[in-house]
Short mmCIF file of C-alpha atoms and ligand atoms in Angstrom, two decimals:
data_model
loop_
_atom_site.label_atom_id
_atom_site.label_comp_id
_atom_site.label_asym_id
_atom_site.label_seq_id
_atom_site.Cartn_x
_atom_site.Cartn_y
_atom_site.Cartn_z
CA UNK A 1 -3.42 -155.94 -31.02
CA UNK A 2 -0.54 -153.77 -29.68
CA UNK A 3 1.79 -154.74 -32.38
CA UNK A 4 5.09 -153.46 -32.46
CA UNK A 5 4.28 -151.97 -29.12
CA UNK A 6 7.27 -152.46 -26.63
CA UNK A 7 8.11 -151.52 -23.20
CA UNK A 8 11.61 -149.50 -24.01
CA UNK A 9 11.92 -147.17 -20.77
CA UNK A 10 11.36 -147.32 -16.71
CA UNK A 11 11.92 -144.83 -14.57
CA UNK A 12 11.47 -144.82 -10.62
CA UNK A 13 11.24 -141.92 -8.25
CA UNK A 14 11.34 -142.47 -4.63
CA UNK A 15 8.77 -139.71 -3.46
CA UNK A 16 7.86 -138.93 0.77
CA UNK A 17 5.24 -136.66 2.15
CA UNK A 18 5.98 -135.25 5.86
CA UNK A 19 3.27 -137.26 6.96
CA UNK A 20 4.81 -138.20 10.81
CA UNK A 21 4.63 -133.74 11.21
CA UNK A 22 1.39 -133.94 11.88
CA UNK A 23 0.61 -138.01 13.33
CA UNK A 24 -1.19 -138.59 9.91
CA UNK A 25 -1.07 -142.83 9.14
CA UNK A 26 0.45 -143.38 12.71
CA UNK A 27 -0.14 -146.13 14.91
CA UNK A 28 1.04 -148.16 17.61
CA UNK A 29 3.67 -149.20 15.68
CA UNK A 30 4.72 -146.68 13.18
CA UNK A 31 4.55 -143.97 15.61
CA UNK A 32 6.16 -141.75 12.71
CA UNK A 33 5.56 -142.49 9.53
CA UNK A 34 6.06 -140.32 6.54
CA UNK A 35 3.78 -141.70 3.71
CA UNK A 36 6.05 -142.52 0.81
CA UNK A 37 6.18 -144.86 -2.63
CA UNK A 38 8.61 -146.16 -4.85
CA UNK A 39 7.32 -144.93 -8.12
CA UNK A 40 7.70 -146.42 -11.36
CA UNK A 41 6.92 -144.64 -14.78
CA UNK A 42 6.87 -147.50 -18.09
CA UNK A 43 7.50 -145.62 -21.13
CA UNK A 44 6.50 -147.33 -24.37
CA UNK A 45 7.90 -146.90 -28.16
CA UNK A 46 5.07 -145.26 -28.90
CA UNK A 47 5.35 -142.76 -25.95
CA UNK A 48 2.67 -144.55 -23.81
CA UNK A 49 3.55 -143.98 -20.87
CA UNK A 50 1.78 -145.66 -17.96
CA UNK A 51 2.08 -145.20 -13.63
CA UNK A 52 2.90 -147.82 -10.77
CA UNK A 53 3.61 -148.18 -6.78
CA UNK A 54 4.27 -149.70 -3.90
CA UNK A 55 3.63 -147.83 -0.77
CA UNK A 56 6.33 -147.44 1.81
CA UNK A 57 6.99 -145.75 5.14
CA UNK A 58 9.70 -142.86 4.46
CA UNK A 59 13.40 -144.64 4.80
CA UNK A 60 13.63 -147.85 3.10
CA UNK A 61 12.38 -146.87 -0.04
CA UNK A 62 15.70 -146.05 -1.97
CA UNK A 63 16.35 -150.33 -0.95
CA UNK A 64 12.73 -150.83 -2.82
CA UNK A 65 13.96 -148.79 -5.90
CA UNK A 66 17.52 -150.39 -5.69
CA UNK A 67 14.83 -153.97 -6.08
CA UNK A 68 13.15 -152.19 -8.92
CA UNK A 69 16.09 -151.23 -11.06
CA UNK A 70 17.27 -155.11 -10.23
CA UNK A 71 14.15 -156.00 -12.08
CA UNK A 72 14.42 -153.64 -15.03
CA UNK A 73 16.22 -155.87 -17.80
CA UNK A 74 13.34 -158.48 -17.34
CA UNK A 75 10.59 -155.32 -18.54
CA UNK A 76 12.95 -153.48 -20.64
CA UNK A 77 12.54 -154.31 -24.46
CA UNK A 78 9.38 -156.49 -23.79
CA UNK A 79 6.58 -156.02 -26.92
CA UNK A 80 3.62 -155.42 -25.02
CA UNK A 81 1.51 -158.27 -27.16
CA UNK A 82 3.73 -160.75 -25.36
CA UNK A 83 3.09 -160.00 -21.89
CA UNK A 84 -0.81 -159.64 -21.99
CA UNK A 85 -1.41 -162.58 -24.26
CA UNK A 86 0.34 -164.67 -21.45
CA UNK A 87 -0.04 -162.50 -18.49
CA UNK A 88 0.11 -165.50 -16.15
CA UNK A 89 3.35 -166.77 -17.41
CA UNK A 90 5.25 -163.44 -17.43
CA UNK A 91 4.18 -162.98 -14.05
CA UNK A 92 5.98 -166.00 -12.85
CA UNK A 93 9.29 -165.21 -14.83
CA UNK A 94 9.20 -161.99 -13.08
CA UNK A 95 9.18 -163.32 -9.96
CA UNK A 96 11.38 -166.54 -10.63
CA UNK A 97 14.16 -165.25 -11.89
CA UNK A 98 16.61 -167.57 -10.72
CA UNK A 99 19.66 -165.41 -8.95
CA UNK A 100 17.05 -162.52 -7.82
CA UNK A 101 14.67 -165.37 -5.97
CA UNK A 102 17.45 -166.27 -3.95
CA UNK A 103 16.61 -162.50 -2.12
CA UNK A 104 12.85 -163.57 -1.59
CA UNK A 105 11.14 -165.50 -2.85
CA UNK A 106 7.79 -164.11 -3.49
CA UNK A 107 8.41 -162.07 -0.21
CA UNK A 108 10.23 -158.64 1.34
CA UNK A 109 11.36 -156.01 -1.21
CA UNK A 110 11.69 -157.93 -3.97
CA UNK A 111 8.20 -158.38 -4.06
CA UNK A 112 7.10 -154.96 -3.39
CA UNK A 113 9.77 -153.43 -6.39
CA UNK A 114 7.78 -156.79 -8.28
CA UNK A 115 4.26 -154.94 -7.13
CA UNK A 116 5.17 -151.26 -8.29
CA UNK A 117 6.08 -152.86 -11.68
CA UNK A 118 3.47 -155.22 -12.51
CA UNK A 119 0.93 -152.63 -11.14
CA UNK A 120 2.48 -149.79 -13.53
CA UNK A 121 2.03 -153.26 -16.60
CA UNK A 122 -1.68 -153.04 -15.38
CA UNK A 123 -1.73 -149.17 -15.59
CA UNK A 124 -0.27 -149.44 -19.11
CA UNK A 125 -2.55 -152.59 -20.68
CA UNK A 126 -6.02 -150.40 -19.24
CA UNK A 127 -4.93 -147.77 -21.05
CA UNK A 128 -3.93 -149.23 -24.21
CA UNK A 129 -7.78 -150.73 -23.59
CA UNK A 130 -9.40 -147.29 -22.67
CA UNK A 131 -11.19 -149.00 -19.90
CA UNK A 132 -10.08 -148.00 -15.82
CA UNK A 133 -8.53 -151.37 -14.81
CA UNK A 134 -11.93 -152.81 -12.73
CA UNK A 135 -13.95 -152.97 -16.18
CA UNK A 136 -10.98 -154.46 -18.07
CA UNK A 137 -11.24 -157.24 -15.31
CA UNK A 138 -14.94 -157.10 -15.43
CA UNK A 139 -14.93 -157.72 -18.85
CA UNK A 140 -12.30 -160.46 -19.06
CA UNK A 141 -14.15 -163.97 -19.82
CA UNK A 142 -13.64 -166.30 -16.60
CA UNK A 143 -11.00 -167.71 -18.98
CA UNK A 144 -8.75 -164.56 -19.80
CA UNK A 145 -9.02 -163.46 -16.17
CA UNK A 146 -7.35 -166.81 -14.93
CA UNK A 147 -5.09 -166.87 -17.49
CA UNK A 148 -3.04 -163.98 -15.46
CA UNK A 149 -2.70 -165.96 -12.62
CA UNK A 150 0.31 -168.27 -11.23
CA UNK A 151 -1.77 -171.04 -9.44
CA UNK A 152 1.69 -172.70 -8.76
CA UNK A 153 1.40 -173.59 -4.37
CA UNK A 154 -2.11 -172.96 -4.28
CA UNK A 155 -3.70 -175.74 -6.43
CA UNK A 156 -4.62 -177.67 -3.01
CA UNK A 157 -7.09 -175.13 -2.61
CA UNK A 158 -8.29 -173.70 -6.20
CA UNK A 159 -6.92 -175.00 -9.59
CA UNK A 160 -7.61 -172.80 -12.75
CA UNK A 161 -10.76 -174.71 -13.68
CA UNK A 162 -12.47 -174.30 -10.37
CA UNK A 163 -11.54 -170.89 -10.77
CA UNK A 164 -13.02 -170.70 -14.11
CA UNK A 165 -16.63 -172.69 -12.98
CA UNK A 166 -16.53 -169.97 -9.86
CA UNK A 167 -16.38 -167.39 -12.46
CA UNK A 168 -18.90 -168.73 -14.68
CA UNK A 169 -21.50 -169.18 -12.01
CA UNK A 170 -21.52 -165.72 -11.45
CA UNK A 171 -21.97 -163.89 -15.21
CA UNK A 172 -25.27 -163.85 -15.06
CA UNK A 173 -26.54 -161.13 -12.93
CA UNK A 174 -22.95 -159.22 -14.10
CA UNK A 175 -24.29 -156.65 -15.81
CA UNK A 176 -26.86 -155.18 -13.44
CA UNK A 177 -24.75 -154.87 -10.95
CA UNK A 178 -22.16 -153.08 -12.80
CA UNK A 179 -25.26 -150.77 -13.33
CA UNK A 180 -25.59 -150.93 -9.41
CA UNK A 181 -22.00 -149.97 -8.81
CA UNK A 182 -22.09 -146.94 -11.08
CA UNK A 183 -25.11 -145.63 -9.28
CA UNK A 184 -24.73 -146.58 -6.22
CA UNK A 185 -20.55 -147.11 -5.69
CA UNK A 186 -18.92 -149.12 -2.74
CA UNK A 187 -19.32 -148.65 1.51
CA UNK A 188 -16.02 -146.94 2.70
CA UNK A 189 -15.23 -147.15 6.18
CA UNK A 190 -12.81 -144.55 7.38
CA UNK A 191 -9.25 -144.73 9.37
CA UNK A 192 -9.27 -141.11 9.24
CA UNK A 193 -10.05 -140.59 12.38
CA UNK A 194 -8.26 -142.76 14.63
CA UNK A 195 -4.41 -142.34 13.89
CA UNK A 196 -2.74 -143.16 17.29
CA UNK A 197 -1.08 -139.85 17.36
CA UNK A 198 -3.83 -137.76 17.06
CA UNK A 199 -5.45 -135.97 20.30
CA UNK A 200 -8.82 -136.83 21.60
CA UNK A 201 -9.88 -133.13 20.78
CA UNK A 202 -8.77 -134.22 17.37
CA UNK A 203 -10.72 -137.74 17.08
CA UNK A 204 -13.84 -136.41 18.23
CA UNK A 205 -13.96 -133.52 16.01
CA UNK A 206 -13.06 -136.03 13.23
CA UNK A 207 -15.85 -138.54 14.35
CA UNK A 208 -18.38 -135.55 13.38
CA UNK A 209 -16.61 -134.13 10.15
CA UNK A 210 -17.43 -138.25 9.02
CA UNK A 211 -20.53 -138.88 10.49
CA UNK A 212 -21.58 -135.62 8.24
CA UNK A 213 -20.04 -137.11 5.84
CA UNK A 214 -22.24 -140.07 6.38
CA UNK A 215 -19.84 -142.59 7.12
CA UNK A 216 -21.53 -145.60 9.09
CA UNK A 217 -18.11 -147.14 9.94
CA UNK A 218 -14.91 -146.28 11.27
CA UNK A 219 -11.38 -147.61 12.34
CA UNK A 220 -8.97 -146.57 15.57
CA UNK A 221 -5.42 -147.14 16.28
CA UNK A 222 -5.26 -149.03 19.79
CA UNK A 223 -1.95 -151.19 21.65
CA UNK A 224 0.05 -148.62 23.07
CA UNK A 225 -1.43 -147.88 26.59
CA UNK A 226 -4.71 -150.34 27.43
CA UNK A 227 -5.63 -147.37 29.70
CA UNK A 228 -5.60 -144.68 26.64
CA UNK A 229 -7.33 -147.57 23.83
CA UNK A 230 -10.15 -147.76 26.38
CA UNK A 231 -10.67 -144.23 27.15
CA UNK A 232 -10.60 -143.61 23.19
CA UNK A 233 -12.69 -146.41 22.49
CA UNK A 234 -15.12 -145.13 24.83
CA UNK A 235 -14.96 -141.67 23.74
CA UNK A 236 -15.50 -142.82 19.67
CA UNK A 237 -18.36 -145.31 20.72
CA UNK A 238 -20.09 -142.35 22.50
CA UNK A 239 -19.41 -140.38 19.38
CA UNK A 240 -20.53 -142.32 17.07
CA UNK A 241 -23.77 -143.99 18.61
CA UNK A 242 -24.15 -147.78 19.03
CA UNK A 243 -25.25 -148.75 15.59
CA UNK A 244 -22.27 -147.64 13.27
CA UNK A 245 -19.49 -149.72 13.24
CA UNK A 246 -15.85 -149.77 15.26
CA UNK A 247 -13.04 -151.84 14.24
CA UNK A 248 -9.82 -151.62 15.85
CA UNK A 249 -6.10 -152.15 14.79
CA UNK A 250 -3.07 -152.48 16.37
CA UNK A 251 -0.55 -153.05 13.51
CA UNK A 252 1.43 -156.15 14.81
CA UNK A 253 2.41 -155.11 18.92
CA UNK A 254 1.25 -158.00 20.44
CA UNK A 255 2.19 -161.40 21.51
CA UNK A 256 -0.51 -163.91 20.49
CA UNK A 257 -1.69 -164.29 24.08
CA UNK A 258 -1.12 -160.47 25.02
CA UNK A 259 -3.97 -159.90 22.26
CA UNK A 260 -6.54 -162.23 23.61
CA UNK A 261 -6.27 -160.49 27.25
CA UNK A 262 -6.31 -156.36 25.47
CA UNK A 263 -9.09 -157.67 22.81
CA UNK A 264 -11.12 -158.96 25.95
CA UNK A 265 -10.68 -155.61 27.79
CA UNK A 266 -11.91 -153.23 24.95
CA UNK A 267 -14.74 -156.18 23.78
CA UNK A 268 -17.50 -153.53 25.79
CA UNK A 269 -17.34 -151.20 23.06
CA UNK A 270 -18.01 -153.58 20.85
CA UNK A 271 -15.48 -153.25 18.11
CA UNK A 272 -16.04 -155.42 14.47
CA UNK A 273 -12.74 -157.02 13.84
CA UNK A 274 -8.82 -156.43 16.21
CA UNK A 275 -6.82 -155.89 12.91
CA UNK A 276 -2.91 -157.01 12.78
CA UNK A 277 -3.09 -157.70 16.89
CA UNK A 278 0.05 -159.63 16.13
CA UNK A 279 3.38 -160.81 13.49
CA UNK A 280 1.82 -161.08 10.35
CA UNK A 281 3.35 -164.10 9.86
CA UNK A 282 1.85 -165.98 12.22
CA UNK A 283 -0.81 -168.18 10.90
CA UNK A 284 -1.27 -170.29 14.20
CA UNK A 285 -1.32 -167.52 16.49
CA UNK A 286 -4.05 -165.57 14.33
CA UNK A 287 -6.49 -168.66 14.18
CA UNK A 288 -5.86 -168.98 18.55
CA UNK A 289 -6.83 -165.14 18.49
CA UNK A 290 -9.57 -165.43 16.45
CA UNK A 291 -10.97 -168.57 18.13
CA UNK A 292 -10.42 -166.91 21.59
CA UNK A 293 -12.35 -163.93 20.72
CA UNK A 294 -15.44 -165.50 18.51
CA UNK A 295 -17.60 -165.67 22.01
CA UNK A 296 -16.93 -162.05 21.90
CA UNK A 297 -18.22 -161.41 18.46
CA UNK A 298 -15.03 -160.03 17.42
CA UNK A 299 -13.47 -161.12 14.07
CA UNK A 300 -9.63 -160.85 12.52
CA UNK A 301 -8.50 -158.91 10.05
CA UNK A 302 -5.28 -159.13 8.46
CA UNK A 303 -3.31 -159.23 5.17
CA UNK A 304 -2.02 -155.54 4.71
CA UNK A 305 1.53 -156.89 5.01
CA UNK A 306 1.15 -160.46 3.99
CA UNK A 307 3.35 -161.14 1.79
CA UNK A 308 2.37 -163.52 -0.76
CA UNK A 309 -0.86 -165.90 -1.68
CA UNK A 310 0.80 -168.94 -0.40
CA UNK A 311 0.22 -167.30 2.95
CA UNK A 312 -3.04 -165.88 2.53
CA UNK A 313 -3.67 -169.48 1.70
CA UNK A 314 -2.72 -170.90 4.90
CA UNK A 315 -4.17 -167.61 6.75
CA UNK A 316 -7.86 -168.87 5.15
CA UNK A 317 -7.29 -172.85 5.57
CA UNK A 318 -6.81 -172.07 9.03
CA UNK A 319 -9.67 -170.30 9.81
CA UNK A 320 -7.01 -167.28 10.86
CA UNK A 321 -9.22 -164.28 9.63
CA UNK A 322 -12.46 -163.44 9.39
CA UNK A 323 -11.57 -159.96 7.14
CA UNK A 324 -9.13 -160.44 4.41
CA UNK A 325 -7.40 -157.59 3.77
CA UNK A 326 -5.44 -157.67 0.65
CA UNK A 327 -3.45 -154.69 -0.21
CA UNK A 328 -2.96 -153.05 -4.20
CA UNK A 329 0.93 -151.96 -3.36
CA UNK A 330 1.89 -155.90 -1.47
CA UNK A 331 2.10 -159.05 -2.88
CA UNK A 332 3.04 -159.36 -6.95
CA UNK A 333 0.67 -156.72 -8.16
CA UNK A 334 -2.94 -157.95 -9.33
CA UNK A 335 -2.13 -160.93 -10.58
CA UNK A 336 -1.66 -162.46 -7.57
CA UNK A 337 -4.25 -160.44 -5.74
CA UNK A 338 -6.81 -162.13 -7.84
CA UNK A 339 -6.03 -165.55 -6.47
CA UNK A 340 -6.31 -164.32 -2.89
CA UNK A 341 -9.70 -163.24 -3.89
CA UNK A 342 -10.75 -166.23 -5.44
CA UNK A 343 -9.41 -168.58 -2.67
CA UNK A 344 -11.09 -165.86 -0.30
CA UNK A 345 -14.42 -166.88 -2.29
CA UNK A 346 -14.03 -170.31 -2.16
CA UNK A 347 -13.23 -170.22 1.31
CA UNK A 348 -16.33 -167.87 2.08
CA UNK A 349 -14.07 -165.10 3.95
CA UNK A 350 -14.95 -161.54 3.19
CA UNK A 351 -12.16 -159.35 1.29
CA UNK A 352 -11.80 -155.80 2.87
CA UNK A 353 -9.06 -154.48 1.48
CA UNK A 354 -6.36 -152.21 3.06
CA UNK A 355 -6.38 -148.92 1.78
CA UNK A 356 -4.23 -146.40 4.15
CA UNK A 357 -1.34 -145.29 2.19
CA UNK A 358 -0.17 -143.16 -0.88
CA UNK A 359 -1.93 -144.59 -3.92
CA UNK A 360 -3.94 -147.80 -1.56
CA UNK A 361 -7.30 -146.39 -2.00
CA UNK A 362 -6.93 -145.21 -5.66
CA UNK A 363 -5.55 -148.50 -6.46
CA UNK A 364 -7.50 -151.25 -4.74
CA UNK A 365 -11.41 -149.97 -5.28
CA UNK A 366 -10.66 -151.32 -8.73
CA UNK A 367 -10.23 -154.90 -7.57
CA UNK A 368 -13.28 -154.60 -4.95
CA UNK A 369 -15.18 -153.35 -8.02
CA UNK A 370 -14.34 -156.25 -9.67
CA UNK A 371 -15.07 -158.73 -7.04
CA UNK A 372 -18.75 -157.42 -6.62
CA UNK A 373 -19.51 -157.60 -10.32
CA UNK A 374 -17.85 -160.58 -10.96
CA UNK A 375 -16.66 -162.69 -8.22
CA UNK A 376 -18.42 -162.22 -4.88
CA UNK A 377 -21.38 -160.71 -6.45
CA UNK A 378 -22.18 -159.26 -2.97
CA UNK A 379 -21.30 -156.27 -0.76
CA UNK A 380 -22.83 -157.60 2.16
CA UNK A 381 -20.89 -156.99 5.45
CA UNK A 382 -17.96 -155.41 3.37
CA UNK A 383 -15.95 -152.22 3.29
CA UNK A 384 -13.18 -150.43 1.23
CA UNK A 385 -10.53 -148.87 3.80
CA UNK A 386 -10.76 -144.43 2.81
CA UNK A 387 -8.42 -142.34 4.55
CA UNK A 388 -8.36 -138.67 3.29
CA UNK A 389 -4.60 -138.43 2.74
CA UNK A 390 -2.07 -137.02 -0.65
CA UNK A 391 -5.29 -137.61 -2.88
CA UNK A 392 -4.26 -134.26 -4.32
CA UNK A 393 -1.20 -136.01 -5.92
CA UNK A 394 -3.43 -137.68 -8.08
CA UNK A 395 -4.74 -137.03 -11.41
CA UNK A 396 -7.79 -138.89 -11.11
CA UNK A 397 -7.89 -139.10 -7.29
CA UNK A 398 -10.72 -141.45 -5.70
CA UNK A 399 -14.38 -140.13 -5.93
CA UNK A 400 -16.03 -140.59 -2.18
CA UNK A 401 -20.01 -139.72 -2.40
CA UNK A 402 -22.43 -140.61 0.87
CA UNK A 403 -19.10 -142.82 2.35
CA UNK A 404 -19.34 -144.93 -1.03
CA UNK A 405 -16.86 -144.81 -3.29
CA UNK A 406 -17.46 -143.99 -7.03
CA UNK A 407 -16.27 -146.36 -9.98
CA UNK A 408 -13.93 -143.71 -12.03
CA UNK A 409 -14.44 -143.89 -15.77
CA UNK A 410 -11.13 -142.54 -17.31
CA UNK A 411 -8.69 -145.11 -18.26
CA UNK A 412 -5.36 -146.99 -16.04
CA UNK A 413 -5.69 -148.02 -12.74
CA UNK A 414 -5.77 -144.12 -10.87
CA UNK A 415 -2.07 -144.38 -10.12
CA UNK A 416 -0.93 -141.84 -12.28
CA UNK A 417 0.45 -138.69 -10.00
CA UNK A 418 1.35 -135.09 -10.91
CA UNK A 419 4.70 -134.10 -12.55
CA UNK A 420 4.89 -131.00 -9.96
CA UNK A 421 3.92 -133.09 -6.78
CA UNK A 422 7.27 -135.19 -7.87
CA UNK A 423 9.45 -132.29 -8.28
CA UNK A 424 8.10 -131.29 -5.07
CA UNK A 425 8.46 -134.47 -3.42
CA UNK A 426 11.07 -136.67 -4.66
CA UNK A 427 13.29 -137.50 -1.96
CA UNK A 428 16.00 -136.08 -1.60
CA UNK A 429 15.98 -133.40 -4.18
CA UNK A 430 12.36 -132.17 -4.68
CA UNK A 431 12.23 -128.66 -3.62
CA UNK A 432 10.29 -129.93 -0.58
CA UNK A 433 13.05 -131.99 0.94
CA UNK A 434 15.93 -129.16 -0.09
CA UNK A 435 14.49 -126.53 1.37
CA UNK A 436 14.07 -128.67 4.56
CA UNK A 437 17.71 -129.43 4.28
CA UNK A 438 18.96 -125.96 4.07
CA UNK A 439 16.69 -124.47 6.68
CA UNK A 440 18.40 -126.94 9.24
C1 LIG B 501 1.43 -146.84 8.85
C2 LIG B 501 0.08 -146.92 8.22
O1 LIG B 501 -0.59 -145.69 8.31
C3 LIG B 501 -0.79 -148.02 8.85
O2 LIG B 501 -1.11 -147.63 10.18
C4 LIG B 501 -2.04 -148.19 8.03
C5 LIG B 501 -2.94 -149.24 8.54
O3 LIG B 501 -2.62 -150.08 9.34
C6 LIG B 501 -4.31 -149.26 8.03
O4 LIG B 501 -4.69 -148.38 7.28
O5 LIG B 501 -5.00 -150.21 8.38
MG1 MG B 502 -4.06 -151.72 9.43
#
């Protein structure tokens, strides 16, 4: 299959939407930050062409794209037959070659440029399939699907074969609840209305634009001012009733103990999970946080900037989170993502993936889709992150109906954007960013 298929062009664009004009994505942290990706466009010999990210913040991603381009002789020339029929083991030359790991490993730009590739790779093999990316993975036998996995560092917690029997032990209900997941699609909880720099005029109109929507759950920015997290807290619990959900994130600001104290101050309003309350790195600190603030019945949530799946290992051996949030744009690209997930199984930890970005929520419903049909087999207690942001750059932009989202049907993994967006937007010579420049 694919013969005589081979990878023979890649070409980036660094693209940035004026996001921090108007507070959209802000929080406590990045008070001002202009949604952006480094893009990457695979061209085959055959004129295939096929779309990848990684999402990024505004400046910074020219150093991404600089990571890419490093990475370009190692794609370049491939026959496509080569890299699927050992996924797995092209993954981990990717990501081992031996002068470029020396600027990682497995970690920091290197592996978001190795993310914007390897999801563009996934992009590409969907379509050569005709299937959208969650029903290639759905149907992969247990065997294929672990076969694109590097279980090198995490065999102390899953090996391939315990992967496999996980696998196996869920096909049989598999195909009605693919049937469920076309009719009925996946909760969404929304961020949409809680960016930090937003007014409270602006959050409380928001609140009722969702609620119509029907959303049951949604997310605020907090760790700025405990005086201002309260009063919004109080204002979006008042908003949106007792029995729909609050979770709260505050994007990395706090020292481990500085957490505990805010998280016990805003626990009256009754929030689901603190997300990011501090580093990301910081296994210990997380499982202290989360132990401190069980009595309270709030839960951690972390992973959108975790880096790899040797730390989301550690993150779930310590009992650090309660909400695993892995991200589509972080860590190597899918590949890797799928052994979070099936350590997150193993482990019993809910995966609620991070979604606010360019490209996050297009991206990663395809891997939730896949763990309810074939991993988790549940949606119990679990959301998809939605915020309503640069889906219009999208050719087949994410489908929300009644705050679910809808399984898409066209083929690639949704990442593919508009050719007019990018002269618009490409940073710095899309008409966007000149005309800026000359009306300075
Ligand atoms: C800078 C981003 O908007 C970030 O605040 C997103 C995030 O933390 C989330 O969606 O969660
Ligand atoms: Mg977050």
């Amino acid at each position: 299959m694919y013969e005589g298929v081979i990878i023979e062009k890649l070409f980036t664009k660094d693209l940035r939407f004026p996001t921090s004009l108007n507070s959209d994505g802000s929080d406590a942290m990045h008070t001002h930050p202009d949604y952006s990706c480094a893009y990457v466009i695979l061209e085959t010999n055959t004129g295939q062409k096929a779309h990848g990210m990684t999402f990024t913040l505004g400046r910074g991603t020219e150093v991404v794209i600089c990571a890419i381009k490093a990475l370009e002789n190692l794609i370049i020339g491939q026959k496509v037959q080569d890299i699927y029929n050992n996924f797995g083991d092209f993954w981990r030359k990717l990501t081992s070659d031996n002068q470029l790991r020396w600027i990682g490993p497995e970690k920091g730009v290197m592996h978001l440029a190795t993310a914007a590739i390897v999801n563009a790779l996934w992009d590409l093999w969907a379509r050569l399939e005709g299937k959208p990316v969650w029903k290639l993975l759905v149907d992969m036998s247990p065997e294929q699907l672990t076969s694109v996995i590097d279980f090198r560092y995490i065999t102390d917690v899953i090996t391939k074969d315990e992967a496999i029997k996980i696998l196996k032990e869920k096909e049989d209900n598999k195909k009605a609840r693919e049937f469920d997941l076309i009719k009925n699609g996946y909760p969404a909880y929304t961020t949409q209305v809680g960016w930090l720099g937003y007014s409270s005029e602006k959050v409380k109109s928001l609140c009722k634009k969702y609620l119509d929507q029907g959303f049951t759950a949604f997310k605020v920015k907090v760790g700025q001012n405990l005086d201002e997290d309260k009063k919004r807290c109080a204002m979006v619990r008042e908003n949106i009733g007792s029995s729909n959900v609050l979770m709260v994130d505050a994007n990395q600001v706090w020292c481990v103990d500085e957490a505990i104290d805010w998280m016990k101050s805003l626990a009256e309003y009754k929030p689901l999970w603190i997300e990011e309350p501090t580093s990301p790195d910081d296994i210990l600190g997380h499982a202290k946080i989360a132990q401190a603030l069980k009595q309270y019945g709030i839960g951690v949530a972390t992973g959108e900037m975790c880096c790899n799946r040797v730390m989301f290992k550690q993150f779930l051996q310590a009992g650090a989170l309660e909400f695993c949030q892995i991200d589509s744009a972080r860590v190597g690209g899918i590949n890797e993502i799928l052994s979070i997930y099936l350590m997150a199984e193993k482990l019993k930890v809910k995966v609620c993936p991070h979604a606010g970005g360019v490209g996050l929520c297009e991206m990663v419903q395809h891997l939730q889709f896949w763990d309810y049909v074939s991993l988790s087999g549940t949606k119990e207690g679990k959301y998809i992150e939605y915020v309503d942001q640069q889906h219009e750059h999208f050719k087949t932009p994410v489908v929300i109906k009644s705050a679910a989202y809808m399984p898409p049907t066209d083929p690639g993994y949704s990442s593919e954007m508009f050719p007019s967006t990018m002269e618009k937007y490409e940073f710095p010579k899309g008409t966007y960013w000149q005309e800026l420049a000359n009306n300075k």
